[in-house]
Amino acid sequence: PPAPDGLARFGEALVSVSAMAAPPGTPPEELPDAARLASEVGQALQQPDCAFPYFYDLSSHCIKRRQVNGQTAYLFVPPHPRGHVLLLHGGGVGRAEDWFMRINRLGFVRMLIDRGFAVSTFQSATQWQPWGNVGDLYTLERVAEMVKR
């Protein structure tokens, strides 16, 4: 398996630190709040193929996080997708992650996935530099190839 990414390693550290907050075998409900929260966050971060654990809790679908052309991409591909929906983020302060974090967008993404569509989004380089559209086009093509596999 591939080496864990930085967030996954950080998750491992959080789980280890939270385990030191109480004697071994202490039930989770008896841990101090900070230790229990650190453990929960640590466990979630250790799963890079499920980038948004709360989205998984809501929909039972893991959104994968990948680096493509130096940009962060998120995607979900069912076994036999009906189609591919590219989710675009807003300009300025909009981010790719918003599709899986903002309450006003979660339902739409979940509906697409439940109806058999592959979904993907990536953090646009055009947002920060006017010449980024070339990079965005290349990234879009690579993400589309990932969906086709």
mmCIF file of C-alpha atoms in Angstrom:
data_model
loop_
_atom_site.group_PDB
_atom_site.id
_atom_site.type_symbol
_atom_site.label_atom_id
_atom_site.label_comp_id
_atom_site.label_asym_id
_atom_site.label_seq_id
_atom_site.Cartn_x
_atom_site.Cartn_y
_atom_site.Cartn_z
ATOM 1 C CA PRO A 1 0.000 0.000 0.000
ATOM 2 C CA PRO A 2 1.125 3.596 -0.562
ATOM 3 C CA ALA A 3 2.749 5.479 2.297
ATOM 4 C CA PRO A 4 0.249 7.484 4.326
ATOM 5 C CA ASP A 5 -0.005 11.143 3.406
ATOM 6 C CA GLY A 6 0.719 13.950 5.864
ATOM 7 C CA LEU A 7 -2.844 14.127 7.164
ATOM 8 C CA ALA A 8 -2.928 10.380 7.762
ATOM 9 C CA ARG A 9 0.351 10.559 9.727
ATOM 10 C CA PHE A 10 -1.062 13.453 11.742
ATOM 11 C CA GLY A 11 -4.138 11.316 12.419
ATOM 12 C CA GLU A 12 -1.940 8.516 13.734
ATOM 13 C CA ALA A 13 -0.244 10.969 16.081
ATOM 14 C CA LEU A 14 -3.599 12.266 17.371
ATOM 15 C CA VAL A 15 -4.799 8.742 18.124
ATOM 16 C CA SER A 16 -1.532 7.961 19.934
ATOM 17 C CA VAL A 17 -1.664 11.143 22.019
ATOM 18 C CA SER A 18 -5.328 10.641 22.938
ATOM 19 C CA ALA A 19 -4.536 7.077 24.071
ATOM 20 C CA MET A 20 -2.129 8.539 26.656
ATOM 21 C CA ALA A 21 -4.889 10.647 28.240
ATOM 22 C CA ALA A 22 -6.352 7.749 30.229
ATOM 23 C CA PRO A 23 -5.404 4.256 31.383
ATOM 24 C CA PRO A 24 -5.560 1.492 28.742
ATOM 25 C CA GLY A 25 -9.041 0.034 28.330
ATOM 26 C CA THR A 26 -10.865 3.225 29.318
ATOM 27 C CA PRO A 27 -14.198 3.308 27.441
ATOM 28 C CA PRO A 28 -14.413 6.200 24.930
ATOM 29 C CA GLU A 29 -17.301 7.817 26.818
ATOM 30 C CA GLU A 30 -15.079 8.115 29.921
ATOM 31 C CA LEU A 31 -12.219 9.859 28.123
ATOM 32 C CA PRO A 32 -11.816 13.596 28.641
ATOM 33 C CA ASP A 33 -13.649 15.507 25.899
ATOM 34 C CA ALA A 34 -10.421 16.772 24.294
ATOM 35 C CA ALA A 35 -8.920 13.275 24.181
ATOM 36 C CA ARG A 36 -12.096 11.745 22.734
ATOM 37 C CA LEU A 37 -12.299 14.459 20.067
ATOM 38 C CA ALA A 38 -8.592 14.070 19.218
ATOM 39 C CA SER A 39 -9.104 10.333 18.818
ATOM 40 C CA GLU A 40 -12.149 10.776 16.552
ATOM 41 C CA VAL A 41 -10.366 13.321 14.354
ATOM 42 C CA GLY A 42 -7.251 11.139 14.289
ATOM 43 C CA GLN A 43 -9.207 8.080 13.174
ATOM 44 C CA ALA A 44 -10.892 10.065 10.401
ATOM 45 C CA LEU A 45 -7.606 11.525 9.147
ATOM 46 C CA GLN A 46 -6.034 8.081 8.908
ATOM 47 C CA GLN A 47 -8.353 7.227 6.021
ATOM 48 C CA PRO A 48 -7.193 9.298 3.030
ATOM 49 C CA ASP A 49 -9.620 7.424 0.784
ATOM 50 C CA CYS A 50 -12.462 8.861 2.810
ATOM 51 C CA ALA A 51 -11.573 12.557 2.792
ATOM 52 C CA PHE A 52 -14.830 13.723 4.382
ATOM 53 C CA PRO A 53 -15.865 11.341 7.187
ATOM 54 C CA TYR A 54 -18.973 13.380 8.004
ATOM 55 C CA PHE A 55 -20.090 13.097 4.366
ATOM 56 C CA TYR A 56 -19.611 9.345 4.723
ATOM 57 C CA ASP A 57 -21.749 9.399 7.885
ATOM 58 C CA LEU A 58 -24.448 11.266 5.960
ATOM 59 C CA SER A 59 -24.360 9.276 2.721
ATOM 60 C CA SER A 60 -22.319 6.058 3.225
ATOM 61 C CA HIS A 61 -20.054 7.153 0.342
ATOM 62 C CA CYS A 62 -16.309 7.827 0.608
ATOM 63 C CA ILE A 63 -14.996 10.761 -1.375
ATOM 64 C CA LYS A 64 -11.382 10.109 -2.407
ATOM 65 C CA ARG A 65 -8.734 12.820 -2.213
ATOM 66 C CA ARG A 66 -6.016 12.784 -4.872
ATOM 67 C CA GLN A 67 -3.248 15.111 -6.020
ATOM 68 C CA VAL A 68 -3.509 15.770 -9.762
ATOM 69 C CA ASN A 69 -1.164 18.156 -11.517
ATOM 70 C CA GLY A 70 -0.341 19.770 -8.156
ATOM 71 C CA GLN A 71 -4.019 20.412 -7.432
ATOM 72 C CA THR A 72 -6.207 18.665 -4.885
ATOM 73 C CA ALA A 73 -9.012 16.693 -6.511
ATOM 74 C CA TYR A 74 -11.939 14.936 -4.830
ATOM 75 C CA LEU A 75 -13.944 12.213 -6.529
ATOM 76 C CA PHE A 76 -16.417 9.420 -6.098
ATOM 77 C CA VAL A 77 -16.826 6.837 -8.833
ATOM 78 C CA PRO A 78 -19.460 4.091 -8.528
ATOM 79 C CA PRO A 79 -18.817 0.725 -10.225
ATOM 80 C CA HIS A 80 -20.828 1.592 -13.371
ATOM 81 C CA PRO A 81 -21.463 5.358 -13.429
ATOM 82 C CA ARG A 82 -24.400 6.745 -15.417
ATOM 83 C CA GLY A 83 -22.298 9.808 -16.154
ATOM 84 C CA HIS A 84 -19.744 12.182 -14.665
ATOM 85 C CA VAL A 85 -20.703 15.461 -12.986
ATOM 86 C CA LEU A 86 -17.889 17.955 -12.497
ATOM 87 C CA LEU A 87 -18.732 20.143 -9.515
ATOM 88 C CA LEU A 88 -17.351 23.668 -9.883
ATOM 89 C CA HIS A 89 -16.576 25.875 -6.912
ATOM 90 C CA GLY A 90 -17.217 29.589 -6.734
ATOM 91 C CA GLY A 91 -14.616 32.214 -7.471
ATOM 92 C CA GLY A 92 -12.844 34.294 -4.860
ATOM 93 C CA VAL A 93 -13.288 32.415 -1.601
ATOM 94 C CA GLY A 94 -14.992 29.313 -3.057
ATOM 95 C CA ARG A 95 -13.212 25.992 -2.552
ATOM 96 C CA ALA A 96 -13.579 22.483 -3.957
ATOM 97 C CA GLU A 97 -14.200 21.118 -0.455
ATOM 98 C CA ASP A 98 -17.385 23.196 -0.169
ATOM 99 C CA TRP A 99 -19.315 20.516 -2.096
ATOM 100 C CA PHE A 100 -18.795 18.039 0.734
ATOM 101 C CA MET A 101 -18.838 20.434 3.700
ATOM 102 C CA ARG A 102 -21.563 23.031 3.182
ATOM 103 C CA ILE A 103 -25.046 22.031 4.196
ATOM 104 C CA ASN A 104 -26.626 23.753 1.178
ATOM 105 C CA ARG A 105 -24.627 21.532 -1.210
ATOM 106 C CA LEU A 106 -24.480 18.163 0.548
ATOM 107 C CA GLY A 107 -27.970 17.098 -0.517
ATOM 108 C CA PHE A 108 -27.308 17.762 -4.192
ATOM 109 C CA VAL A 109 -24.061 15.768 -4.190
ATOM 110 C CA ARG A 110 -25.678 12.911 -2.280
ATOM 111 C CA MET A 111 -28.575 12.849 -4.762
ATOM 112 C CA LEU A 112 -26.150 12.627 -7.712
ATOM 113 C CA ILE A 113 -24.238 9.764 -6.104
ATOM 114 C CA ASP A 114 -27.424 7.942 -5.073
ATOM 115 C CA ARG A 115 -28.600 8.141 -8.695
ATOM 116 C CA GLY A 116 -25.417 6.497 -9.952
ATOM 117 C CA PHE A 117 -23.328 9.430 -11.123
ATOM 118 C CA ALA A 118 -19.595 9.850 -10.644
ATOM 119 C CA VAL A 119 -18.812 13.231 -9.097
ATOM 120 C CA SER A 120 -15.546 15.128 -8.986
ATOM 121 C CA THR A 121 -14.204 18.539 -8.177
ATOM 122 C CA PHE A 122 -10.777 20.105 -7.840
ATOM 123 C CA GLN A 123 -9.289 23.264 -6.459
ATOM 124 C CA SER A 124 -8.932 25.552 -9.452
ATOM 125 C CA ALA A 125 -5.606 27.225 -10.175
ATOM 126 C CA THR A 126 -7.440 29.877 -12.213
ATOM 127 C CA GLN A 127 -8.863 31.203 -8.982
ATOM 128 C CA TRP A 128 -5.442 32.515 -7.941
ATOM 129 C CA GLN A 129 -3.645 33.239 -11.208
ATOM 130 C CA PRO A 130 -5.000 34.292 -14.603
ATOM 131 C CA TRP A 131 -2.838 31.795 -16.513
ATOM 132 C CA GLY A 132 -4.106 28.881 -14.393
ATOM 133 C CA ASN A 133 -6.714 27.863 -16.979
ATOM 134 C CA VAL A 134 -4.086 25.768 -18.806
ATOM 135 C CA GLY A 135 -3.374 23.853 -15.597
ATOM 136 C CA ASP A 136 -7.079 23.537 -14.856
ATOM 137 C CA LEU A 137 -7.736 22.053 -18.295
ATOM 138 C CA TYR A 138 -4.938 19.517 -17.840
ATOM 139 C CA THR A 139 -6.254 18.628 -14.355
ATOM 140 C CA LEU A 140 -9.800 18.260 -15.697
ATOM 141 C CA GLU A 141 -8.552 15.840 -18.355
ATOM 142 C CA ARG A 142 -6.614 13.768 -15.762
ATOM 143 C CA VAL A 143 -9.620 13.648 -13.398
ATOM 144 C CA ALA A 144 -11.856 12.550 -16.290
ATOM 145 C CA GLU A 145 -9.377 9.732 -17.028
ATOM 146 C CA MET A 146 -9.530 8.662 -13.368
ATOM 147 C CA VAL A 147 -13.326 8.476 -13.568
ATOM 148 C CA LYS A 148 -13.195 6.346 -16.730
ATOM 149 C CA ARG A 149 -11.008 3.655 -15.101
#
